[in-house]
Structure formats: C-alpha cells, structure tokens
C-alpha cells in the first residue's frame, strides 16, 4: 500500500524537497501551505514525474482552527495519513522589545501551536493503528538561546523537547516521532526572517535537498533526532555547547543574530 505523507510548508524550501523525496519513494501526498499556486505547481510536477496522487490543502497555520480544518477535511475525503511531517515554520529577527506583538504571536502560532495541534490530532489515530511516523522540523537554533531571534530559538527548543518526549512516550507502539535539527539552509527562510545584514545570513548555504533525504531516512528508521546540513566544524561546536559557559554562548548567538550597525 502506498504511504500518504502530510507535509506542512510544502510550498518552498525544505518542505518542497521533502515532498519530492516522498514522491520518489512512490508515496502519495497532502501538501499544506498558504501559497496555493506553488502547491498546484508541485502537485503537477510530482504527479507527472512519479505517478503519485497529490492533494493540495491551502491553509494559514497561524489560525487557531487550521489544524482542525486539515484533520476534518482529510476525514471527509477518506484520506488516511501515514506520515505527518510538521515542517512549516518561520523566523523573525529583531529585539524582543521592538518586534510587534503580532509578529511574535504569528511565529509562535505556526512554529509551536499548529505543530502541537496537528500532532495531537493525528497521533491518537496512529497509536490506534499501531503504525505511523511523525517528523518534526526543529533547528540547531533549538540548542541555545538566541538573542535578536529570541522567540524563534525558544520556539524551536520547544519543538525539540516535545519531539524527544514523544519519541519516548511512543516507544514500542509501532509509531515513531523523529526530530530534525537542520543547520543554515539556502531557502526563503533568511529573507522571510529579515536576516539580511546579520552574520547568520552568511551561513544559510546548505542544500535543503540533502537535509530532506537525511530527515526522511531518519523518520523511516524511527530515529529520535538528527542534526543535518552542518559542516564538521559546526557539528563539533554544537557538541561543545553543554560544556561551555552560557555567557560565551549568548555572546556568540548575539553576534550571529544582531544586525551590524
Ligand atoms: N532555512 C534554514 O536555515 C532553517 C534552519 C533550521 C530549521 N529550519 C526550519 O525548516 C522549516 C522549513 O523552513 P525553510 O527553510 O524551508 O523556509 P521557507 O523556504 O521559508 O519555507 C517555509 C514554509 O513554511 C510555510 N509557512 C510559513 N508560514 C505559514 C503559515 N502561516 N501557514 C502555512 N504555512 C506557512 C511556507 O508556506 P507559505 O508561505 O506558502 O504559507 C513555506 O512553505 C521551518 O520550520 C524552519 O524553521 C530552517
């Protein structure tokens, strides 16, 4: 039987590559994002290239009802999800005091609330069927606090923590929860987050395709978490974080996230 993957944030970047990887495995797809034209284009590409079925669902995940709408629509259509891939996410540069309430609430609604709602809706069905995979897209940003991207770094810390707890809760059930922590990717993320002029912008160079392959394989194997899309020196630095004084980490994170005056 062909596996059906629901991928949020499939209209660009990592989500689009994850959709391509799943389709190349012969799987059907439910693609979610706001930009319907992008999703339609991807649907045509995947249906033509891989002869899979693709269902497009245009939803703004910052709305509190979006996850429920997605779940109810799929129930009504009789589409059973095998893999839930919570990929949609956004960043946001700037000092916490200066960023607007709307900007930060929007970020938290997509990065935390929508991911949590979708997981809460689909996980019980997976457990009843004793099968299913969840892949949550976090970030290496989840490993440190991030001054001048404070809400984004904190949101991703939540995603990593939630995912690892659920990996443990679901052990031995036939269901797995995997978390991927990508490094800096060359996607639309940097521009959307307003990172131009920061040190971090220089590091957004890794291929989302390679990270999509690593993440997909980790999800199929039921791995707890993987780091992907980092250089060997970045991987080494990330391993050192627990042993470094917090002030050094904060100063380094500030240097990456703050715009040069
Ligand atoms: N790029 C990086 O350096 C990096 C590093 C680590 C982790 N990540 C994470 O990787 C994931 C994918 O990011 P990316 O790099 O591929 O960025 P991207 O190219 O900007 O893609 C973000 C995706 O999220 C969707 N999205 C954003 N807001 C949404 C909303 N309100 N409702 C529905 N969909 C929404 C976008 O679709 P629409 O705009 O069409 O709605 C788009 O498909 C995110 O969770 C991000 O935090 C990225």
PDB file of C-alpha atoms and ligand atoms in Angstrom:
ATOM      1  CA  UNK A   1       0.000   0.000   0.000  1.00  0.00           C
ATOM      2  CA  UNK A   2       1.212   3.483  -0.871  1.00  0.00           C
ATOM      3  CA  UNK A   3       2.039   5.596   2.159  1.00  0.00           C
ATOM      4  CA  UNK A   4       0.433   9.024   2.401  1.00  0.00           C
ATOM      5  CA  UNK A   5       2.521  11.879   3.828  1.00  0.00           C
ATOM      6  CA  UNK A   6       1.045  15.158   5.038  1.00  0.00           C
ATOM      7  CA  UNK A   7       3.694  17.882   4.723  1.00  0.00           C
ATOM      8  CA  UNK A   8       3.175  21.393   6.065  1.00  0.00           C
ATOM      9  CA  UNK A   9       5.134  24.229   4.491  1.00  0.00           C
ATOM     10  CA  UNK A  10       5.422  22.319   1.203  1.00  0.00           C
ATOM     11  CA  UNK A  11       5.355  25.443  -0.990  1.00  0.00           C
ATOM     12  CA  UNK A  12       9.095  26.108  -0.686  1.00  0.00           C
ATOM     13  CA  UNK A  13      12.457  25.142   0.800  1.00  0.00           C
ATOM     14  CA  UNK A  14      12.787  22.024   2.910  1.00  0.00           C
ATOM     15  CA  UNK A  15       9.076  21.119   2.746  1.00  0.00           C
ATOM     16  CA  UNK A  16       9.104  21.089  -1.059  1.00  0.00           C
ATOM     17  CA  UNK A  17      12.206  18.859  -1.051  1.00  0.00           C
ATOM     18  CA  UNK A  18      10.647  16.502   1.492  1.00  0.00           C
ATOM     19  CA  UNK A  19       7.626  16.205  -0.812  1.00  0.00           C
ATOM     20  CA  UNK A  20       9.933  15.334  -3.728  1.00  0.00           C
ATOM     21  CA  UNK A  21      11.750  12.708  -1.653  1.00  0.00           C
ATOM     22  CA  UNK A  22       8.493  11.065  -0.505  1.00  0.00           C
ATOM     23  CA  UNK A  23       7.096  11.076  -4.065  1.00  0.00           C
ATOM     24  CA  UNK A  24      10.318   9.499  -5.333  1.00  0.00           C
ATOM     25  CA  UNK A  25       9.588   6.634  -2.890  1.00  0.00           C
ATOM     26  CA  UNK A  26       6.214   6.219  -4.632  1.00  0.00           C
ATOM     27  CA  UNK A  27       4.164   7.799  -1.830  1.00  0.00           C
ATOM     28  CA  UNK A  28       1.023   9.922  -2.136  1.00  0.00           C
ATOM     29  CA  UNK A  29       0.922  13.374  -0.569  1.00  0.00           C
ATOM     30  CA  UNK A  30      -1.151  16.020   1.149  1.00  0.00           C
ATOM     31  CA  UNK A  31       0.568  19.390   0.684  1.00  0.00           C
ATOM     32  CA  UNK A  32      -0.243  22.260   3.073  1.00  0.00           C
ATOM     33  CA  UNK A  33       0.788  25.946   2.909  1.00  0.00           C
ATOM     34  CA  UNK A  34      -0.786  29.315   2.094  1.00  0.00           C
ATOM     35  CA  UNK A  35       0.524  29.758  -1.484  1.00  0.00           C
ATOM     36  CA  UNK A  36      -1.883  27.604  -3.487  1.00  0.00           C
ATOM     37  CA  UNK A  37      -0.214  28.366  -6.846  1.00  0.00           C
ATOM     38  CA  UNK A  38       3.091  26.957  -5.579  1.00  0.00           C
ATOM     39  CA  UNK A  39       1.361  23.854  -4.215  1.00  0.00           C
ATOM     40  CA  UNK A  40      -0.504  23.308  -7.505  1.00  0.00           C
ATOM     41  CA  UNK A  41       2.758  23.557  -9.457  1.00  0.00           C
ATOM     42  CA  UNK A  42       4.387  20.993  -7.166  1.00  0.00           C
ATOM     43  CA  UNK A  43       1.335  18.714  -7.432  1.00  0.00           C
ATOM     44  CA  UNK A  44       1.615  18.749 -11.242  1.00  0.00           C
ATOM     45  CA  UNK A  45       5.367  18.101 -11.103  1.00  0.00           C
ATOM     46  CA  UNK A  46       5.059  15.163  -8.698  1.00  0.00           C
ATOM     47  CA  UNK A  47       2.024  13.572 -10.357  1.00  0.00           C
ATOM     48  CA  UNK A  48       3.727  13.721 -13.747  1.00  0.00           C
ATOM     49  CA  UNK A  49       7.198  12.646 -12.652  1.00  0.00           C
ATOM     50  CA  UNK A  50       6.326   9.973 -10.086  1.00  0.00           C
ATOM     51  CA  UNK A  51       2.728   8.974 -10.918  1.00  0.00           C
ATOM     52  CA  UNK A  52       1.596   9.581  -7.338  1.00  0.00           C
ATOM     53  CA  UNK A  53      -1.584  11.264  -6.093  1.00  0.00           C
ATOM     54  CA  UNK A  54      -1.271  14.700  -4.527  1.00  0.00           C
ATOM     55  CA  UNK A  55      -3.977  16.536  -2.573  1.00  0.00           C
ATOM     56  CA  UNK A  56      -3.492  20.278  -2.056  1.00  0.00           C
ATOM     57  CA  UNK A  57      -4.802  21.989   1.074  1.00  0.00           C
ATOM     58  CA  UNK A  58      -4.375  25.729   1.276  1.00  0.00           C
ATOM     59  CA  UNK A  59      -4.324  26.742   4.943  1.00  0.00           C
ATOM     60  CA  UNK A  60      -2.879  29.537   7.042  1.00  0.00           C
ATOM     61  CA  UNK A  61      -1.439  27.645  10.008  1.00  0.00           C
ATOM     62  CA  UNK A  62      -1.377  30.755  12.167  1.00  0.00           C
ATOM     63  CA  UNK A  63      -5.168  30.450  12.502  1.00  0.00           C
ATOM     64  CA  UNK A  64      -6.252  28.507  15.579  1.00  0.00           C
ATOM     65  CA  UNK A  65      -8.725  26.434  13.552  1.00  0.00           C
ATOM     66  CA  UNK A  66      -6.312  25.459  10.733  1.00  0.00           C
ATOM     67  CA  UNK A  67      -5.159  22.124  12.178  1.00  0.00           C
ATOM     68  CA  UNK A  68      -8.747  21.029  12.890  1.00  0.00           C
ATOM     69  CA  UNK A  69      -9.799  22.088   9.359  1.00  0.00           C
ATOM     70  CA  UNK A  70      -6.990  19.981   7.874  1.00  0.00           C
ATOM     71  CA  UNK A  71      -7.877  16.948  10.003  1.00  0.00           C
ATOM     72  CA  UNK A  72     -11.639  17.213   9.309  1.00  0.00           C
ATOM     73  CA  UNK A  73     -11.124  17.753   5.555  1.00  0.00           C
ATOM     74  CA  UNK A  74      -8.981  14.628   5.306  1.00  0.00           C
ATOM     75  CA  UNK A  75     -11.535  12.606   7.298  1.00  0.00           C
ATOM     76  CA  UNK A  76     -14.289  13.809   4.968  1.00  0.00           C
ATOM     77  CA  UNK A  77     -12.169  12.930   1.901  1.00  0.00           C
ATOM     78  CA  UNK A  78     -11.342   9.497   3.340  1.00  0.00           C
ATOM     79  CA  UNK A  79      -7.596  10.175   3.179  1.00  0.00           C
ATOM     80  CA  UNK A  80      -5.614   8.285   5.839  1.00  0.00           C
ATOM     81  CA  UNK A  81      -2.267   9.823   6.796  1.00  0.00           C
ATOM     82  CA  UNK A  82       0.720   7.534   7.431  1.00  0.00           C
ATOM     83  CA  UNK A  83       3.440  10.169   7.859  1.00  0.00           C
ATOM     84  CA  UNK A  84       2.858  13.566   9.487  1.00  0.00           C
ATOM     85  CA  UNK A  85       5.671  15.979   8.613  1.00  0.00           C
ATOM     86  CA  UNK A  86       5.445  19.203  10.630  1.00  0.00           C
ATOM     87  CA  UNK A  87       7.812  21.362   8.599  1.00  0.00           C
ATOM     88  CA  UNK A  88       6.131  24.791   8.244  1.00  0.00           C
ATOM     89  CA  UNK A  89       7.937  27.430  10.227  1.00  0.00           C
ATOM     90  CA  UNK A  90       9.176  30.980  10.234  1.00  0.00           C
ATOM     91  CA  UNK A  91      11.852  33.015  11.944  1.00  0.00           C
ATOM     92  CA  UNK A  92      11.983  36.638  12.945  1.00  0.00           C
ATOM     93  CA  UNK A  93      14.982  38.884  13.542  1.00  0.00           C
ATOM     94  CA  UNK A  94      14.924  41.829  15.928  1.00  0.00           C
ATOM     95  CA  UNK A  95      14.989  42.738  19.587  1.00  0.00           C
ATOM     96  CA  UNK A  96      12.162  41.186  21.579  1.00  0.00           C
ATOM     97  CA  UNK A  97      11.007  44.607  22.831  1.00  0.00           C
ATOM     98  CA  UNK A  98      10.841  46.067  19.312  1.00  0.00           C
ATOM     99  CA  UNK A  99       9.253  43.208  17.419  1.00  0.00           C
ATOM    100  CA  UNK A 100       5.485  43.647  17.350  1.00  0.00           C
ATOM    101  CA  UNK A 101       3.041  41.518  19.298  1.00  0.00           C
ATOM    102  CA  UNK A 102       1.512  40.304  16.015  1.00  0.00           C
ATOM    103  CA  UNK A 103       4.879  39.266  14.563  1.00  0.00           C
ATOM    104  CA  UNK A 104       5.790  37.141  17.554  1.00  0.00           C
ATOM    105  CA  UNK A 105       2.310  35.674  18.096  1.00  0.00           C
ATOM    106  CA  UNK A 106       2.216  34.718  14.405  1.00  0.00           C
ATOM    107  CA  UNK A 107       5.607  32.990  14.741  1.00  0.00           C
ATOM    108  CA  UNK A 108       4.553  31.081  17.851  1.00  0.00           C
ATOM    109  CA  UNK A 109       1.200  30.121  16.289  1.00  0.00           C
ATOM    110  CA  UNK A 110       2.893  28.450  13.321  1.00  0.00           C
ATOM    111  CA  UNK A 111       6.110  27.135  14.888  1.00  0.00           C
ATOM    112  CA  UNK A 112       4.579  25.835  18.126  1.00  0.00           C
ATOM    113  CA  UNK A 113       0.775  25.817  18.213  1.00  0.00           C
ATOM    114  CA  UNK A 114      -0.009  24.430  14.754  1.00  0.00           C
ATOM    115  CA  UNK A 115       2.661  21.722  15.125  1.00  0.00           C
ATOM    116  CA  UNK A 116       1.265  20.752  18.530  1.00  0.00           C
ATOM    117  CA  UNK A 117      -2.354  20.757  17.347  1.00  0.00           C
ATOM    118  CA  UNK A 118      -1.590  18.602  14.284  1.00  0.00           C
ATOM    119  CA  UNK A 119       0.409  16.138  16.389  1.00  0.00           C
ATOM    120  CA  UNK A 120      -2.400  15.963  18.968  1.00  0.00           C
ATOM    121  CA  UNK A 121      -4.968  15.277  16.248  1.00  0.00           C
ATOM    122  CA  UNK A 122      -3.056  12.618  14.299  1.00  0.00           C
ATOM    123  CA  UNK A 123      -1.055  10.789  16.990  1.00  0.00           C
ATOM    124  CA  UNK A 124      -4.056   9.052  18.644  1.00  0.00           C
ATOM    125  CA  UNK A 125      -5.122   7.631  15.236  1.00  0.00           C
ATOM    126  CA  UNK A 126      -1.566   6.412  14.591  1.00  0.00           C
ATOM    127  CA  UNK A 127      -1.478   4.735  18.007  1.00  0.00           C
ATOM    128  CA  UNK A 128      -4.838   3.023  17.407  1.00  0.00           C
ATOM    129  CA  UNK A 129      -3.484   1.637  14.117  1.00  0.00           C
ATOM    130  CA  UNK A 130      -0.104   0.822  15.739  1.00  0.00           C
ATOM    131  CA  UNK A 131       1.595   2.476  12.784  1.00  0.00           C
ATOM    132  CA  UNK A 132       2.606   5.918  11.666  1.00  0.00           C
ATOM    133  CA  UNK A 133       5.563   8.253  11.616  1.00  0.00           C
ATOM    134  CA  UNK A 134       5.888  11.863  12.732  1.00  0.00           C
ATOM    135  CA  UNK A 135       8.766  14.083  11.619  1.00  0.00           C
ATOM    136  CA  UNK A 136       9.055  17.455  13.354  1.00  0.00           C
ATOM    137  CA  UNK A 137      11.371  20.044  11.816  1.00  0.00           C
ATOM    138  CA  UNK A 138      13.237  21.885  14.564  1.00  0.00           C
ATOM    139  CA  UNK A 139      16.619  23.620  14.154  1.00  0.00           C
ATOM    140  CA  UNK A 140      20.123  23.706  15.551  1.00  0.00           C
ATOM    141  CA  UNK A 141      18.786  27.006  16.953  1.00  0.00           C
ATOM    142  CA  UNK A 142      16.921  24.860  19.483  1.00  0.00           C
ATOM    143  CA  UNK A 143      20.217  24.087  21.240  1.00  0.00           C
ATOM    144  CA  UNK A 144      20.927  27.625  22.505  1.00  0.00           C
ATOM    145  CA  UNK A 145      19.051  30.801  23.447  1.00  0.00           C
ATOM    146  CA  UNK A 146      19.067  33.302  20.558  1.00  0.00           C
ATOM    147  CA  UNK A 147      19.170  36.992  21.413  1.00  0.00           C
ATOM    148  CA  UNK A 148      17.726  39.029  18.488  1.00  0.00           C
ATOM    149  CA  UNK A 149      15.808  35.921  17.358  1.00  0.00           C
ATOM    150  CA  UNK A 150      14.632  35.105  20.879  1.00  0.00           C
ATOM    151  CA  UNK A 151      11.152  33.771  20.113  1.00  0.00           C
ATOM    152  CA  UNK A 152      12.348  31.651  17.151  1.00  0.00           C
ATOM    153  CA  UNK A 153      15.155  29.977  19.121  1.00  0.00           C
ATOM    154  CA  UNK A 154      12.802  29.395  22.069  1.00  0.00           C
ATOM    155  CA  UNK A 155      10.087  28.022  19.786  1.00  0.00           C
ATOM    156  CA  UNK A 156      12.496  25.514  18.270  1.00  0.00           C
ATOM    157  CA  UNK A 157      13.694  24.494  21.759  1.00  0.00           C
ATOM    158  CA  UNK A 158      10.039  23.620  22.429  1.00  0.00           C
ATOM    159  CA  UNK A 159       9.840  21.576  19.210  1.00  0.00           C
ATOM    160  CA  UNK A 160      12.954  19.560  20.042  1.00  0.00           C
ATOM    161  CA  UNK A 161      11.856  18.988  23.638  1.00  0.00           C
ATOM    162  CA  UNK A 162       8.303  17.969  22.712  1.00  0.00           C
ATOM    163  CA  UNK A 163       9.512  15.646  19.951  1.00  0.00           C
ATOM    164  CA  UNK A 164      12.048  13.843  22.130  1.00  0.00           C
ATOM    165  CA  UNK A 165       9.466  13.367  24.894  1.00  0.00           C
ATOM    166  CA  UNK A 166       7.004  11.920  22.378  1.00  0.00           C
ATOM    167  CA  UNK A 167       9.689   9.647  20.909  1.00  0.00           C
ATOM    168  CA  UNK A 168       9.962   8.160  24.407  1.00  0.00           C
ATOM    169  CA  UNK A 169       6.196   8.029  25.027  1.00  0.00           C
ATOM    170  CA  UNK A 170       5.623   6.166  21.755  1.00  0.00           C
ATOM    171  CA  UNK A 171       8.434   3.611  22.111  1.00  0.00           C
ATOM    172  CA  UNK A 172       7.259   0.082  21.314  1.00  0.00           C
ATOM    173  CA  UNK A 173       3.879   1.236  19.949  1.00  0.00           C
ATOM    174  CA  UNK A 174       4.643   0.925  16.240  1.00  0.00           C
ATOM    175  CA  UNK A 175       4.555   4.728  15.997  1.00  0.00           C
ATOM    176  CA  UNK A 176       7.687   6.891  15.972  1.00  0.00           C
ATOM    177  CA  UNK A 177       8.409  10.580  16.472  1.00  0.00           C
ATOM    178  CA  UNK A 178      11.602  11.981  14.933  1.00  0.00           C
ATOM    179  CA  UNK A 179      13.050  15.453  15.184  1.00  0.00           C
ATOM    180  CA  UNK A 180      15.446  17.007  12.668  1.00  0.00           C
ATOM    181  CA  UNK A 181      17.712  19.906  13.589  1.00  0.00           C
ATOM    182  CA  UNK A 182      18.868  21.470  10.312  1.00  0.00           C
ATOM    183  CA  UNK A 183      21.727  23.944  10.111  1.00  0.00           C
ATOM    184  CA  UNK A 184      21.536  27.026   7.861  1.00  0.00           C
ATOM    185  CA  UNK A 185      19.697  26.230   4.616  1.00  0.00           C
ATOM    186  CA  UNK A 186      19.573  28.127   1.340  1.00  0.00           C
ATOM    187  CA  UNK A 187      15.783  28.599   1.271  1.00  0.00           C
ATOM    188  CA  UNK A 188      13.400  31.551   1.516  1.00  0.00           C
ATOM    189  CA  UNK A 189      13.732  31.421   5.316  1.00  0.00           C
ATOM    190  CA  UNK A 190      16.528  34.034   5.616  1.00  0.00           C
ATOM    191  CA  UNK A 191      14.657  36.685   3.633  1.00  0.00           C
ATOM    192  CA  UNK A 192      11.344  35.942   5.373  1.00  0.00           C
ATOM    193  CA  UNK A 193      13.002  36.192   8.811  1.00  0.00           C
ATOM    194  CA  UNK A 194      14.690  39.502   7.941  1.00  0.00           C
ATOM    195  CA  UNK A 195      18.174  38.094   8.486  1.00  0.00           C
ATOM    196  CA  UNK A 196      19.930  40.143   5.779  1.00  0.00           C
ATOM    197  CA  UNK A 197      22.847  42.052   7.300  1.00  0.00           C
ATOM    198  CA  UNK A 198      23.349  39.518  10.096  1.00  0.00           C
ATOM    199  CA  UNK A 199      26.231  37.062  10.484  1.00  0.00           C
ATOM    200  CA  UNK A 200      23.734  34.214  10.371  1.00  0.00           C
ATOM    201  CA  UNK A 201      22.667  35.158   6.836  1.00  0.00           C
ATOM    202  CA  UNK A 202      26.168  34.184   5.605  1.00  0.00           C
ATOM    203  CA  UNK A 203      25.668  30.680   6.998  1.00  0.00           C
ATOM    204  CA  UNK A 204      22.385  29.890   5.205  1.00  0.00           C
ATOM    205  CA  UNK A 205      24.085  27.882   2.456  1.00  0.00           C
ATOM    206  CA  UNK A 206      23.294  24.199   2.948  1.00  0.00           C
ATOM    207  CA  UNK A 207      21.194  22.260   0.434  1.00  0.00           C
ATOM    208  CA  UNK A 208      17.628  21.619   1.612  1.00  0.00           C
ATOM    209  CA  UNK A 209      17.543  18.543  -0.665  1.00  0.00           C
ATOM    210  CA  UNK A 210      20.336  16.813   1.257  1.00  0.00           C
ATOM    211  CA  UNK A 211      18.633  17.636   4.581  1.00  0.00           C
ATOM    212  CA  UNK A 212      15.330  16.315   3.204  1.00  0.00           C
ATOM    213  CA  UNK A 213      16.939  12.978   2.340  1.00  0.00           C
ATOM    214  CA  UNK A 214      18.645  12.686   5.755  1.00  0.00           C
ATOM    215  CA  UNK A 215      15.432  13.627   7.580  1.00  0.00           C
ATOM    216  CA  UNK A 216      13.227  11.275   5.588  1.00  0.00           C
ATOM    217  CA  UNK A 217      15.560   8.340   6.204  1.00  0.00           C
ATOM    218  CA  UNK A 218      15.768   9.166   9.923  1.00  0.00           C
ATOM    219  CA  UNK A 219      11.962   9.293  10.061  1.00  0.00           C
ATOM    220  CA  UNK A 220      11.623   5.885   8.346  1.00  0.00           C
ATOM    221  CA  UNK A 221      14.126   4.403  10.815  1.00  0.00           C
ATOM    222  CA  UNK A 222      12.300   5.964  13.782  1.00  0.00           C
ATOM    223  CA  UNK A 223      15.388   7.820  14.991  1.00  0.00           C
ATOM    224  CA  UNK A 224      14.925  10.158  17.950  1.00  0.00           C
ATOM    225  CA  UNK A 225      16.742  13.102  16.436  1.00  0.00           C
ATOM    226  CA  UNK A 226      19.286  14.032  13.814  1.00  0.00           C
ATOM    227  CA  UNK A 227      21.363  17.084  13.026  1.00  0.00           C
ATOM    228  CA  UNK A 228      21.730  17.676   9.277  1.00  0.00           C
ATOM    229  CA  UNK A 229      23.049  20.400   6.991  1.00  0.00           C
ATOM    230  CA  UNK A 230      26.038  21.418   9.118  1.00  0.00           C
ATOM    231  CA  UNK A 231      29.765  21.432   8.427  1.00  0.00           C
ATOM    232  CA  UNK A 232      32.003  19.187  10.525  1.00  0.00           C
ATOM    233  CA  UNK A 233      33.287  22.215  12.466  1.00  0.00           C
ATOM    234  CA  UNK A 234      29.712  23.358  13.186  1.00  0.00           C
ATOM    235  CA  UNK A 235      28.863  19.823  14.363  1.00  0.00           C
ATOM    236  CA  UNK A 236      31.866  19.896  16.697  1.00  0.00           C
ATOM    237  CA  UNK A 237      30.866  23.334  18.049  1.00  0.00           C
ATOM    238  CA  UNK A 238      27.296  22.096  18.677  1.00  0.00           C
ATOM    239  CA  UNK A 239      28.662  19.123  20.634  1.00  0.00           C
ATOM    240  CA  UNK A 240      30.634  21.530  22.848  1.00  0.00           C
ATOM    241  CA  UNK A 241      27.588  23.645  23.819  1.00  0.00           C
ATOM    242  CA  UNK A 242      26.676  21.749  27.029  1.00  0.00           C
ATOM    243  CA  UNK A 243      30.247  22.219  28.313  1.00  0.00           C
ATOM    244  CA  UNK A 244      30.631  25.924  27.509  1.00  0.00           C
ATOM    245  CA  UNK A 245      29.853  28.858  29.838  1.00  0.00           C
ATOM    246  CA  UNK A 246      26.372  30.203  28.965  1.00  0.00           C
ATOM    247  CA  UNK A 247      27.683  33.769  28.641  1.00  0.00           C
ATOM    248  CA  UNK A 248      30.005  32.701  25.790  1.00  0.00           C
ATOM    249  CA  UNK A 249      27.107  31.033  24.008  1.00  0.00           C
ATOM    250  CA  UNK A 250      24.921  34.125  24.449  1.00  0.00           C
ATOM    251  CA  UNK A 251      27.636  36.429  23.132  1.00  0.00           C
ATOM    252  CA  UNK A 252      28.217  34.182  20.098  1.00  0.00           C
ATOM    253  CA  UNK A 253      24.453  33.933  19.390  1.00  0.00           C
ATOM    254  CA  UNK A 254      24.088  37.708  19.705  1.00  0.00           C
ATOM    255  CA  UNK A 255      26.940  38.174  17.228  1.00  0.00           C
ATOM    256  CA  UNK A 256      25.168  35.938  14.703  1.00  0.00           C
ATOM    257  CA  UNK A 257      21.649  37.356  15.060  1.00  0.00           C
ATOM    258  CA  UNK A 258      22.163  41.099  15.556  1.00  0.00           C
ATOM    259  CA  UNK A 259      22.474  43.359  12.513  1.00  0.00           C
ATOM    260  CA  UNK A 260      25.698  45.263  12.197  1.00  0.00           C
ATOM    261  CA  UNK A 261      25.130  48.955  12.957  1.00  0.00           C
TER     262      UNK A 261
HETATM  263  N1  LIG B   1      16.396  27.753   6.384  1.00  0.00           N
HETATM  264  C1  LIG B   1      17.079  27.471   7.481  1.00  0.00           C
HETATM  265  O1  LIG B   1      18.238  27.923   7.655  1.00  0.00           O
HETATM  266  C2  LIG B   1      16.474  26.588   8.547  1.00  0.00           C
HETATM  267  C3  LIG B   1      17.342  26.067   9.524  1.00  0.00           C
HETATM  268  C4  LIG B   1      16.819  25.250  10.512  1.00  0.00           C
HETATM  269  C5  LIG B   1      15.475  24.959  10.523  1.00  0.00           C
HETATM  270  N2  LIG B   1      14.653  25.470   9.568  1.00  0.00           N
HETATM  271  C6  LIG B   1      13.226  25.129   9.620  1.00  0.00           C
HETATM  272  O2  LIG B   1      12.881  24.420   8.445  1.00  0.00           O
HETATM  273  C7  LIG B   1      11.482  24.592   8.200  1.00  0.00           C
HETATM  274  C8  LIG B   1      11.286  24.950   6.751  1.00  0.00           C
HETATM  275  O3  LIG B   1      11.879  26.211   6.514  1.00  0.00           O
HETATM  276  P1  LIG B   1      12.568  26.590   5.130  1.00  0.00           P
HETATM  277  O4  LIG B   1      13.980  26.859   5.400  1.00  0.00           O
HETATM  278  O5  LIG B   1      12.202  25.598   4.089  1.00  0.00           O
HETATM  279  O6  LIG B   1      11.867  28.011   4.885  1.00  0.00           O
HETATM  280  P2  LIG B   1      10.935  28.563   3.723  1.00  0.00           P
HETATM  281  O7  LIG B   1      11.534  28.302   2.386  1.00  0.00           O
HETATM  282  O8  LIG B   1      10.641  29.967   4.113  1.00  0.00           O
HETATM  283  O9  LIG B   1       9.607  27.677   3.865  1.00  0.00           O
HETATM  284  C9  LIG B   1       8.697  27.867   4.919  1.00  0.00           C
HETATM  285  C10 LIG B   1       7.407  27.123   4.616  1.00  0.00           C
HETATM  286  O10 LIG B   1       6.503  27.342   5.722  1.00  0.00           O
HETATM  287  C11 LIG B   1       5.260  27.760   5.205  1.00  0.00           C
HETATM  288  N3  LIG B   1       4.553  28.668   6.108  1.00  0.00           N
HETATM  289  C12 LIG B   1       5.041  29.776   6.722  1.00  0.00           C
HETATM  290  N4  LIG B   1       4.050  30.390   7.396  1.00  0.00           N
HETATM  291  C13 LIG B   1       2.924  29.654   7.195  1.00  0.00           C
HETATM  292  C14 LIG B   1       1.559  29.797   7.603  1.00  0.00           C
HETATM  293  N5  LIG B   1       1.148  30.830   8.352  1.00  0.00           N
HETATM  294  N6  LIG B   1       0.668  28.861   7.206  1.00  0.00           N
HETATM  295  C15 LIG B   1       1.055  27.823   6.423  1.00  0.00           C
HETATM  296  N7  LIG B   1       2.327  27.642   6.008  1.00  0.00           N
HETATM  297  C16 LIG B   1       3.242  28.552   6.378  1.00  0.00           C
HETATM  298  C17 LIG B   1       5.596  28.493   3.894  1.00  0.00           C
HETATM  299  O11 LIG B   1       4.479  28.435   3.004  1.00  0.00           O
HETATM  300  P3  LIG B   1       3.556  29.687   2.566  1.00  0.00           P
HETATM  301  O12 LIG B   1       4.387  30.933   2.682  1.00  0.00           O
HETATM  302  O13 LIG B   1       3.155  29.348   1.163  1.00  0.00           O
HETATM  303  O14 LIG B   1       2.399  29.643   3.508  1.00  0.00           O
HETATM  304  C18 LIG B   1       6.736  27.652   3.352  1.00  0.00           C
HETATM  305  O15 LIG B   1       6.241  26.573   2.604  1.00  0.00           O
HETATM  306  C19 LIG B   1      10.994  25.636   9.199  1.00  0.00           C
HETATM  307  O16 LIG B   1      10.364  25.003  10.286  1.00  0.00           O
HETATM  308  C20 LIG B   1      12.283  26.309   9.651  1.00  0.00           C
HETATM  309  O17 LIG B   1      12.162  26.861  10.936  1.00  0.00           O
HETATM  310  C21 LIG B   1      15.128  26.271   8.563  1.00  0.00           C
END
